[in-house]
Every structure is written in structure tokens, then in C-alpha cells.
Amino acid sequence: MSKNTAKITSNFGESISTQDQFHPKLPGTESGKKLNQIQVIKAKNDEASNNSEPEEKKYQLYHKFLAELLGTTMLLYHCCGAAVFNKDLLYVGVISSSFGVLFLVYCFVNISGAHFNPAVSLPLYLKGALTLKELIFYIIAQVIGAFIGCCFIALSRKGRFEELNATKIQDYLISVNGGEKIDAWCYISCLFTEIFSTFMLDFFIFATSDKKTSMGNVVGLGFGGLLTALIFTGCNISGSSFNPARSLAPAVLQAISGGDTEPIKQIWIYIIGPFTGGVLSYYAWKIFIL
């Protein structure tokens, strides 16, 4: 090889030399102008850059943290508030909660994924959609947001935290089991409801986020519909939480306020149940990945 010639590899993968040669015509050059191959490749790269579509905005971790915090705050105020402000109108509370979640998903899905739920974030971490650092920040944001949302409800009720309607084993389930106190079957029924409902919720997320089965922009409608069905199914059993943050915040605030302490005694159901259902949904979905 002559001293004026060197081999390099272009961004397109071909091996070229820097020795001068004639190139027919490139954008911004005159036909037949003498160019070396480095200039040729540079012109190709410039042309490709000009024709490429603009990249989507890259959200930083603090964007995602704020999205999860704000979204969970609104979720708790809306969902728990719907139950608190419509105690005698079950259908109003359920439908209001479902539509609220639907619109929040559309608001934040492109920023943080719109989890608002530690039992959604954990299985997505197992899938590889989140790093461990992101998982920790997501859960912190969700718990803080849940407490803020509950405080907003209390402000709307003149500071009466005892009216937060924290999730616990429902009186209907106790009466169905033939007694006035909670027995083993009540715990089993409540725990199973939280596990299986969260399993269905997360399985839907895995299924619709897969490229082969993506529902596109209508995924929010499907999610809202499923959530409505799950709430109607479990509301008289476990209170239909499916979300550890959503259960923890009102239970703690009710206990501190001196109100009903039963929810904080049963909080283990609403932590173990949703996390178990979420993890099981991930491993169940792996069976269908080809």
C-alpha cells in the first residue's frame, strides 16, 4: 500500500481507502468533482442524518420520578375519593375510578410507563424494563404520592382521616362465611382475590406491551375495562386494591388518626397479595414468549 493510501471502515461497514478518486455526483457537490473516500462517506452520513426522523424525547429519571409521584397522587385522590365521596353509590365509585385510571395512563404512559403501583413496577423490573435504581425510585414516588393523595382527600373531609376508607377484609365476606368475626377462610379469600386480580392486571400489561400483540392507542381502553371488571368482582371481598401503595397510605393515616386500626393489622394481605400476583404474571407470560 502506498504511503498516501490508508484503509478505514465507514459507518456503512465497507472497507475503503483514503486515496483520491472521482465520484459521480453527491448532494452539495459538482458532478465529477475530485473527492477522496472520506469526503464521500461524510456526505453519505450527512444525507442520512438529514433524512432521518427526529428522535423521541429521552426522559431522565427525575422526569419519571415526578410522573409516578404526580400520577399516584391523582390516582389515590380520585380512586379513594370516589369510594369516600360515594359510599352509597357503588357503581358511581367503580366507574369513576376506572375512567380516572384510564385518563392517567394516557397522560403519563410515554413518560414513566404510568405504573402508579409497586406491584406493576416489580414484574416489569424482572422483565428488564426497569433498572434496579429506577425500581427503587418508582416505588418511593408511588408511596409518597399515595400519602399526598390521601391527605388531599382528608382536606376535602375537614381533616377526618378516619374516613379514608382504607382497604380491609369486607364485612360482606365475613357474613358470607357465617359469622361476625374474621376466620381463616376470610383471610384466604381476601388474599387470593388480591393475588389473582393483580395477576390478571399485570398479565394484561405484559400481553399488550409485547410487540407481537400490541394494541396501540386503544390499550388504555382495554386496561380501564379490565380494571372495572376486577373492582366489581373484588370490592365486597378485599376492597379491590391490587396496589400496595394504595392500601398502605390510608391504612397508616387512619391508624395514626385514631380511627379504624383494622386495615393496618391486615396490611400484609395487601402487600404480599399484589406483589405475589405481579411476579406470577411475569413468569406466566414468559411461557408464551417464543
PDB file of C-alpha atoms in Angstrom, residues 48-250:
ATOM      1  CA  ALA A  48     -28.759  10.073   6.038  1.00  0.00           C
ATOM      2  CA  SER A  49     -28.921  12.435   9.033  1.00  0.00           C
ATOM      3  CA  ASN A  50     -30.986  14.958   7.119  1.00  0.00           C
ATOM      4  CA  ASN A  51     -33.475  12.303   6.000  1.00  0.00           C
ATOM      5  CA  SER A  52     -33.880  10.636   9.406  1.00  0.00           C
ATOM      6  CA  GLU A  53     -36.865  11.396  11.630  1.00  0.00           C
ATOM      7  CA  PRO A  54     -36.248  13.327  14.879  1.00  0.00           C
ATOM      8  CA  GLU A  55     -35.604  11.099  17.892  1.00  0.00           C
ATOM      9  CA  GLU A  56     -38.207  10.784  20.640  1.00  0.00           C
ATOM     10  CA  LYS A  57     -37.524  12.792  23.756  1.00  0.00           C
ATOM     11  CA  LYS A  58     -35.344  10.940  26.245  1.00  0.00           C
ATOM     12  CA  TYR A  59     -36.871  11.311  29.694  1.00  0.00           C
ATOM     13  CA  GLN A  60     -34.488  11.388  32.648  1.00  0.00           C
ATOM     14  CA  LEU A  61     -35.043   9.552  35.924  1.00  0.00           C
ATOM     15  CA  TYR A  62     -36.289  12.687  37.666  1.00  0.00           C
ATOM     16  CA  HIS A  63     -38.948  13.103  34.947  1.00  0.00           C
ATOM     17  CA  LYS A  64     -40.123   9.545  35.598  1.00  0.00           C
ATOM     18  CA  PHE A  65     -40.000  10.045  39.378  1.00  0.00           C
ATOM     19  CA  LEU A  66     -42.190  13.147  39.157  1.00  0.00           C
ATOM     20  CA  ALA A  67     -44.581  11.446  36.730  1.00  0.00           C
ATOM     21  CA  GLU A  68     -45.057   8.495  39.101  1.00  0.00           C
ATOM     22  CA  LEU A  69     -45.420  10.782  42.119  1.00  0.00           C
ATOM     23  CA  LEU A  70     -47.957  13.089  40.465  1.00  0.00           C
ATOM     24  CA  GLY A  71     -49.817  10.236  38.792  1.00  0.00           C
ATOM     25  CA  THR A  72     -50.117   8.216  42.017  1.00  0.00           C
ATOM     26  CA  THR A  73     -51.248  11.331  43.894  1.00  0.00           C
ATOM     27  CA  MET A  74     -54.053  11.871  41.403  1.00  0.00           C
ATOM     28  CA  LEU A  75     -54.838   8.145  41.351  1.00  0.00           C
ATOM     29  CA  LEU A  76     -55.255   7.974  45.130  1.00  0.00           C
ATOM     30  CA  TYR A  77     -57.260  11.164  45.341  1.00  0.00           C
ATOM     31  CA  HIS A  78     -59.539  10.073  42.542  1.00  0.00           C
ATOM     32  CA  CYS A  79     -59.920   6.346  43.284  1.00  0.00           C
ATOM     33  CA  CYS A  80     -60.068   6.507  47.078  1.00  0.00           C
ATOM     34  CA  GLY A  81     -62.026   9.727  46.837  1.00  0.00           C
ATOM     35  CA  ALA A  82     -64.599   8.078  44.592  1.00  0.00           C
ATOM     36  CA  ALA A  83     -65.162   5.455  47.295  1.00  0.00           C
ATOM     37  CA  VAL A  84     -65.217   8.002  50.132  1.00  0.00           C
ATOM     38  CA  PHE A  85     -67.496  10.522  48.445  1.00  0.00           C
ATOM     39  CA  ASN A  86     -69.892   7.905  47.007  1.00  0.00           C
ATOM     40  CA  LYS A  87     -70.236   5.374  49.815  1.00  0.00           C
ATOM     41  CA  ASP A  88     -73.833   4.568  48.959  1.00  0.00           C
ATOM     42  CA  LEU A  89     -73.299   4.609  45.186  1.00  0.00           C
ATOM     43  CA  LEU A  90     -71.028   1.666  44.414  1.00  0.00           C
ATOM     44  CA  TYR A  91     -71.442   1.891  40.626  1.00  0.00           C
ATOM     45  CA  VAL A  92     -70.508   5.558  40.590  1.00  0.00           C
ATOM     46  CA  GLY A  93     -67.354   4.920  42.599  1.00  0.00           C
ATOM     47  CA  VAL A  94     -66.228   1.955  40.477  1.00  0.00           C
ATOM     48  CA  ILE A  95     -66.845   3.581  37.102  1.00  0.00           C
ATOM     49  CA  SER A  96     -65.296   6.857  38.260  1.00  0.00           C
ATOM     50  CA  SER A  97     -62.166   5.033  39.438  1.00  0.00           C
ATOM     51  CA  SER A  98     -61.791   3.134  36.178  1.00  0.00           C
ATOM     52  CA  PHE A  99     -62.142   6.209  33.990  1.00  0.00           C
ATOM     53  CA  GLY A 100     -59.693   8.074  36.219  1.00  0.00           C
ATOM     54  CA  VAL A 101     -57.051   5.387  35.768  1.00  0.00           C
ATOM     55  CA  LEU A 102     -57.743   5.304  32.019  1.00  0.00           C
ATOM     56  CA  PHE A 103     -57.036   9.010  31.577  1.00  0.00           C
ATOM     57  CA  LEU A 104     -53.983   8.925  33.856  1.00  0.00           C
ATOM     58  CA  VAL A 105     -52.498   6.135  31.721  1.00  0.00           C
ATOM     59  CA  TYR A 106     -52.849   8.301  28.614  1.00  0.00           C
ATOM     60  CA  CYS A 107     -51.271  11.253  30.461  1.00  0.00           C
ATOM     61  CA  PHE A 108     -48.128   9.550  31.720  1.00  0.00           C
ATOM     62  CA  VAL A 109     -47.553   6.346  29.728  1.00  0.00           C
ATOM     63  CA  ASN A 110     -44.983   7.979  27.423  1.00  0.00           C
ATOM     64  CA  ILE A 111     -43.007   9.409  30.356  1.00  0.00           C
ATOM     65  CA  SER A 112     -42.784   6.739  33.043  1.00  0.00           C
ATOM     66  CA  GLY A 113     -44.974   3.953  31.709  1.00  0.00           C
ATOM     67  CA  ALA A 114     -47.815   5.014  34.052  1.00  0.00           C
ATOM     68  CA  HIS A 115     -47.257   2.332  36.683  1.00  0.00           C
ATOM     69  CA  PHE A 116     -48.587   4.089  39.825  1.00  0.00           C
ATOM     70  CA  ASN A 117     -48.322   0.708  41.535  1.00  0.00           C
ATOM     71  CA  PRO A 118     -45.331  -1.129  43.068  1.00  0.00           C
ATOM     72  CA  ALA A 119     -46.943  -4.424  42.038  1.00  0.00           C
ATOM     73  CA  VAL A 120     -46.686  -3.282  38.412  1.00  0.00           C
ATOM     74  CA  SER A 121     -43.143  -1.913  38.679  1.00  0.00           C
ATOM     75  CA  LEU A 122     -41.655  -5.066  40.258  1.00  0.00           C
ATOM     76  CA  PRO A 123     -42.630  -7.544  37.482  1.00  0.00           C
ATOM     77  CA  LEU A 124     -41.558  -5.002  34.841  1.00  0.00           C
ATOM     78  CA  TYR A 125     -38.192  -4.848  36.593  1.00  0.00           C
ATOM     79  CA  LEU A 126     -37.990  -8.642  36.356  1.00  0.00           C
ATOM     80  CA  LYS A 127     -38.756  -8.323  32.662  1.00  0.00           C
ATOM     81  CA  GLY A 128     -35.860  -5.884  32.257  1.00  0.00           C
ATOM     82  CA  ALA A 129     -37.998  -2.813  31.500  1.00  0.00           C
ATOM     83  CA  LEU A 130     -36.614  -1.057  34.609  1.00  0.00           C
ATOM     84  CA  THR A 131     -33.220  -0.937  36.250  1.00  0.00           C
ATOM     85  CA  LEU A 132     -32.915  -1.593  39.986  1.00  0.00           C
ATOM     86  CA  LYS A 133     -32.317   2.117  40.555  1.00  0.00           C
ATOM     87  CA  GLU A 134     -35.452   3.011  38.607  1.00  0.00           C
ATOM     88  CA  LEU A 135     -37.469   0.403  40.517  1.00  0.00           C
ATOM     89  CA  ILE A 136     -36.438   1.909  43.859  1.00  0.00           C
ATOM     90  CA  PHE A 137     -37.242   5.458  42.736  1.00  0.00           C
ATOM     91  CA  TYR A 138     -40.571   4.359  41.236  1.00  0.00           C
ATOM     92  CA  ILE A 139     -41.700   2.691  44.483  1.00  0.00           C
ATOM     93  CA  ILE A 140     -40.604   5.679  46.594  1.00  0.00           C
ATOM     94  CA  ALA A 141     -42.508   8.038  44.285  1.00  0.00           C
ATOM     95  CA  GLN A 142     -45.608   5.836  44.368  1.00  0.00           C
ATOM     96  CA  VAL A 143     -45.680   5.608  48.166  1.00  0.00           C
ATOM     97  CA  ILE A 144     -45.127   9.348  48.623  1.00  0.00           C
ATOM     98  CA  GLY A 145     -47.787  10.099  46.021  1.00  0.00           C
ATOM     99  CA  ALA A 146     -50.239   7.787  47.783  1.00  0.00           C
ATOM    100  CA  PHE A 147     -49.788   9.614  51.084  1.00  0.00           C
ATOM    101  CA  ILE A 148     -50.191  13.013  49.418  1.00  0.00           C
ATOM    102  CA  GLY A 149     -53.354  11.880  47.615  1.00  0.00           C
ATOM    103  CA  CYS A 150     -54.857  10.621  50.883  1.00  0.00           C
ATOM    104  CA  CYS A 151     -54.028  13.915  52.602  1.00  0.00           C
ATOM    105  CA  PHE A 152     -55.882  15.742  49.833  1.00  0.00           C
ATOM    106  CA  ILE A 153     -58.943  13.566  50.498  1.00  0.00           C
ATOM    107  CA  ALA A 154     -58.725  14.306  54.220  1.00  0.00           C
ATOM    108  CA  LEU A 155     -58.564  18.040  53.469  1.00  0.00           C
ATOM    109  CA  SER A 156     -61.777  17.647  51.495  1.00  0.00           C
ATOM    110  CA  ARG A 157     -63.342  15.961  54.539  1.00  0.00           C
ATOM    111  CA  LYS A 158     -62.305  18.588  57.108  1.00  0.00           C
ATOM    112  CA  GLY A 159     -59.231  16.602  58.111  1.00  0.00           C
ATOM    113  CA  ARG A 160     -61.110  13.425  59.029  1.00  0.00           C
ATOM    114  CA  PHE A 161     -58.506  10.772  58.155  1.00  0.00           C
ATOM    115  CA  GLU A 162     -60.716   8.089  59.681  1.00  0.00           C
ATOM    116  CA  GLU A 163     -62.983   8.405  56.626  1.00  0.00           C
ATOM    117  CA  LEU A 164     -60.292   7.409  54.115  1.00  0.00           C
ATOM    118  CA  ASN A 165     -61.943   4.015  53.579  1.00  0.00           C
ATOM    119  CA  ALA A 166     -58.692   2.046  53.797  1.00  0.00           C
ATOM    120  CA  THR A 167     -58.854  -1.436  52.300  1.00  0.00           C
ATOM    121  CA  LYS A 168     -59.572  -4.343  54.620  1.00  0.00           C
ATOM    122  CA  ILE A 169     -61.484  -7.630  54.596  1.00  0.00           C
ATOM    123  CA  GLN A 170     -65.032  -6.634  53.790  1.00  0.00           C
ATOM    124  CA  ASP A 171     -67.989  -7.178  56.128  1.00  0.00           C
ATOM    125  CA  TYR A 172     -69.872  -8.910  53.307  1.00  0.00           C
ATOM    126  CA  LEU A 173     -67.181 -11.607  53.104  1.00  0.00           C
ATOM    127  CA  ILE A 174     -67.316 -12.089  56.873  1.00  0.00           C
ATOM    128  CA  SER A 175     -71.096 -12.561  56.804  1.00  0.00           C
ATOM    129  CA  VAL A 176     -70.902 -14.970  53.849  1.00  0.00           C
ATOM    130  CA  ASN A 177     -68.536 -17.149  55.874  1.00  0.00           C
ATOM    131  CA  GLY A 178     -71.252 -17.419  58.523  1.00  0.00           C
ATOM    132  CA  GLY A 179     -70.006 -15.307  61.377  1.00  0.00           C
ATOM    133  CA  GLU A 180     -69.420 -11.869  62.815  1.00  0.00           C
ATOM    134  CA  LYS A 181     -65.669 -12.217  63.065  1.00  0.00           C
ATOM    135  CA  ILE A 182     -62.872 -12.936  60.630  1.00  0.00           C
ATOM    136  CA  ASP A 183     -61.946 -16.588  60.253  1.00  0.00           C
ATOM    137  CA  ALA A 184     -59.244 -18.356  58.238  1.00  0.00           C
ATOM    138  CA  TRP A 185     -61.421 -18.555  55.129  1.00  0.00           C
ATOM    139  CA  CYS A 186     -61.841 -14.782  55.136  1.00  0.00           C
ATOM    140  CA  TYR A 187     -58.063 -14.326  55.045  1.00  0.00           C
ATOM    141  CA  ILE A 188     -57.693 -16.958  52.326  1.00  0.00           C
ATOM    142  CA  SER A 189     -60.448 -15.433  50.169  1.00  0.00           C
ATOM    143  CA  CYS A 190     -59.101 -11.918  50.539  1.00  0.00           C
ATOM    144  CA  LEU A 191     -55.504 -12.901  49.831  1.00  0.00           C
ATOM    145  CA  PHE A 192     -56.480 -14.994  46.804  1.00  0.00           C
ATOM    146  CA  THR A 193     -58.546 -12.118  45.390  1.00  0.00           C
ATOM    147  CA  GLU A 194     -55.615  -9.714  45.652  1.00  0.00           C
ATOM    148  CA  ILE A 195     -53.206 -12.243  44.140  1.00  0.00           C
ATOM    149  CA  PHE A 196     -55.361 -13.302  41.209  1.00  0.00           C
ATOM    150  CA  SER A 197     -56.691  -9.829  40.388  1.00  0.00           C
ATOM    151  CA  THR A 198     -53.187  -8.360  40.325  1.00  0.00           C
ATOM    152  CA  PHE A 199     -52.078 -11.349  38.256  1.00  0.00           C
ATOM    153  CA  MET A 200     -54.731 -10.543  35.642  1.00  0.00           C
ATOM    154  CA  LEU A 201     -53.895  -6.840  35.691  1.00  0.00           C
ATOM    155  CA  ASP A 202     -50.169  -7.379  35.150  1.00  0.00           C
ATOM    156  CA  PHE A 203     -50.698 -10.180  32.638  1.00  0.00           C
ATOM    157  CA  PHE A 204     -52.738  -7.731  30.558  1.00  0.00           C
ATOM    158  CA  ILE A 205     -49.855  -5.239  30.722  1.00  0.00           C
ATOM    159  CA  PHE A 206     -47.326  -7.849  29.578  1.00  0.00           C
ATOM    160  CA  ALA A 207     -49.592  -9.049  26.779  1.00  0.00           C
ATOM    161  CA  THR A 208     -50.386  -5.607  25.380  1.00  0.00           C
ATOM    162  CA  SER A 209     -46.832  -4.282  25.680  1.00  0.00           C
ATOM    163  CA  ASP A 210     -45.427  -7.158  23.620  1.00  0.00           C
ATOM    164  CA  LYS A 211     -44.635  -6.100  20.041  1.00  0.00           C
ATOM    165  CA  LYS A 212     -46.495  -9.071  18.574  1.00  0.00           C
ATOM    166  CA  THR A 213     -49.745  -8.314  20.412  1.00  0.00           C
ATOM    167  CA  SER A 214     -49.561  -4.545  20.894  1.00  0.00           C
ATOM    168  CA  MET A 215     -52.951  -2.817  20.954  1.00  0.00           C
ATOM    169  CA  GLY A 216     -51.525   0.613  20.217  1.00  0.00           C
ATOM    170  CA  ASN A 217     -53.528   3.603  21.418  1.00  0.00           C
ATOM    171  CA  VAL A 218     -56.544   1.543  22.497  1.00  0.00           C
ATOM    172  CA  VAL A 219     -54.605  -0.246  25.251  1.00  0.00           C
ATOM    173  CA  GLY A 220     -55.856   2.304  27.779  1.00  0.00           C
ATOM    174  CA  LEU A 221     -59.474   1.421  26.971  1.00  0.00           C
ATOM    175  CA  GLY A 222     -58.770  -2.264  27.480  1.00  0.00           C
ATOM    176  CA  PHE A 223     -56.987  -1.558  30.758  1.00  0.00           C
ATOM    177  CA  GLY A 224     -59.859   0.571  32.024  1.00  0.00           C
ATOM    178  CA  GLY A 225     -62.380  -2.117  31.104  1.00  0.00           C
ATOM    179  CA  LEU A 226     -60.415  -4.858  32.837  1.00  0.00           C
ATOM    180  CA  LEU A 227     -59.956  -2.717  35.941  1.00  0.00           C
ATOM    181  CA  THR A 228     -63.706  -2.088  36.101  1.00  0.00           C
ATOM    182  CA  ALA A 229     -64.431  -5.819  35.976  1.00  0.00           C
ATOM    183  CA  LEU A 230     -61.815  -6.595  38.636  1.00  0.00           C
ATOM    184  CA  ILE A 231     -63.117  -3.915  41.005  1.00  0.00           C
ATOM    185  CA  PHE A 232     -66.693  -5.159  40.696  1.00  0.00           C
ATOM    186  CA  THR A 233     -65.502  -8.712  41.355  1.00  0.00           C
ATOM    187  CA  GLY A 234     -63.381  -7.982  44.403  1.00  0.00           C
ATOM    188  CA  CYS A 235     -64.942  -4.934  46.035  1.00  0.00           C
ATOM    189  CA  ASN A 236     -67.023  -6.975  48.513  1.00  0.00           C
ATOM    190  CA  ILE A 237     -64.145  -9.334  49.276  1.00  0.00           C
ATOM    191  CA  SER A 238     -60.925  -7.368  49.646  1.00  0.00           C
ATOM    192  CA  GLY A 239     -61.994  -3.858  48.704  1.00  0.00           C
ATOM    193  CA  SER A 240     -60.249  -4.234  45.327  1.00  0.00           C
ATOM    194  CA  SER A 241     -56.878  -2.631  45.988  1.00  0.00           C
ATOM    195  CA  PHE A 242     -54.371  -4.555  43.824  1.00  0.00           C
ATOM    196  CA  ASN A 243     -51.847  -1.875  44.825  1.00  0.00           C
ATOM    197  CA  PRO A 244     -49.636  -1.909  47.959  1.00  0.00           C
ATOM    198  CA  ALA A 245     -49.151   1.878  47.930  1.00  0.00           C
ATOM    199  CA  ARG A 246     -52.881   2.470  47.571  1.00  0.00           C
ATOM    200  CA  SER A 247     -53.516   0.271  50.643  1.00  0.00           C
ATOM    201  CA  LEU A 248     -50.591   1.356  52.808  1.00  0.00           C
ATOM    202  CA  ALA A 249     -51.145   5.114  52.821  1.00  0.00           C
ATOM    203  CA  PRO A 250     -54.787   5.247  54.016  1.00  0.00           C
TER     204      PRO A 250
END
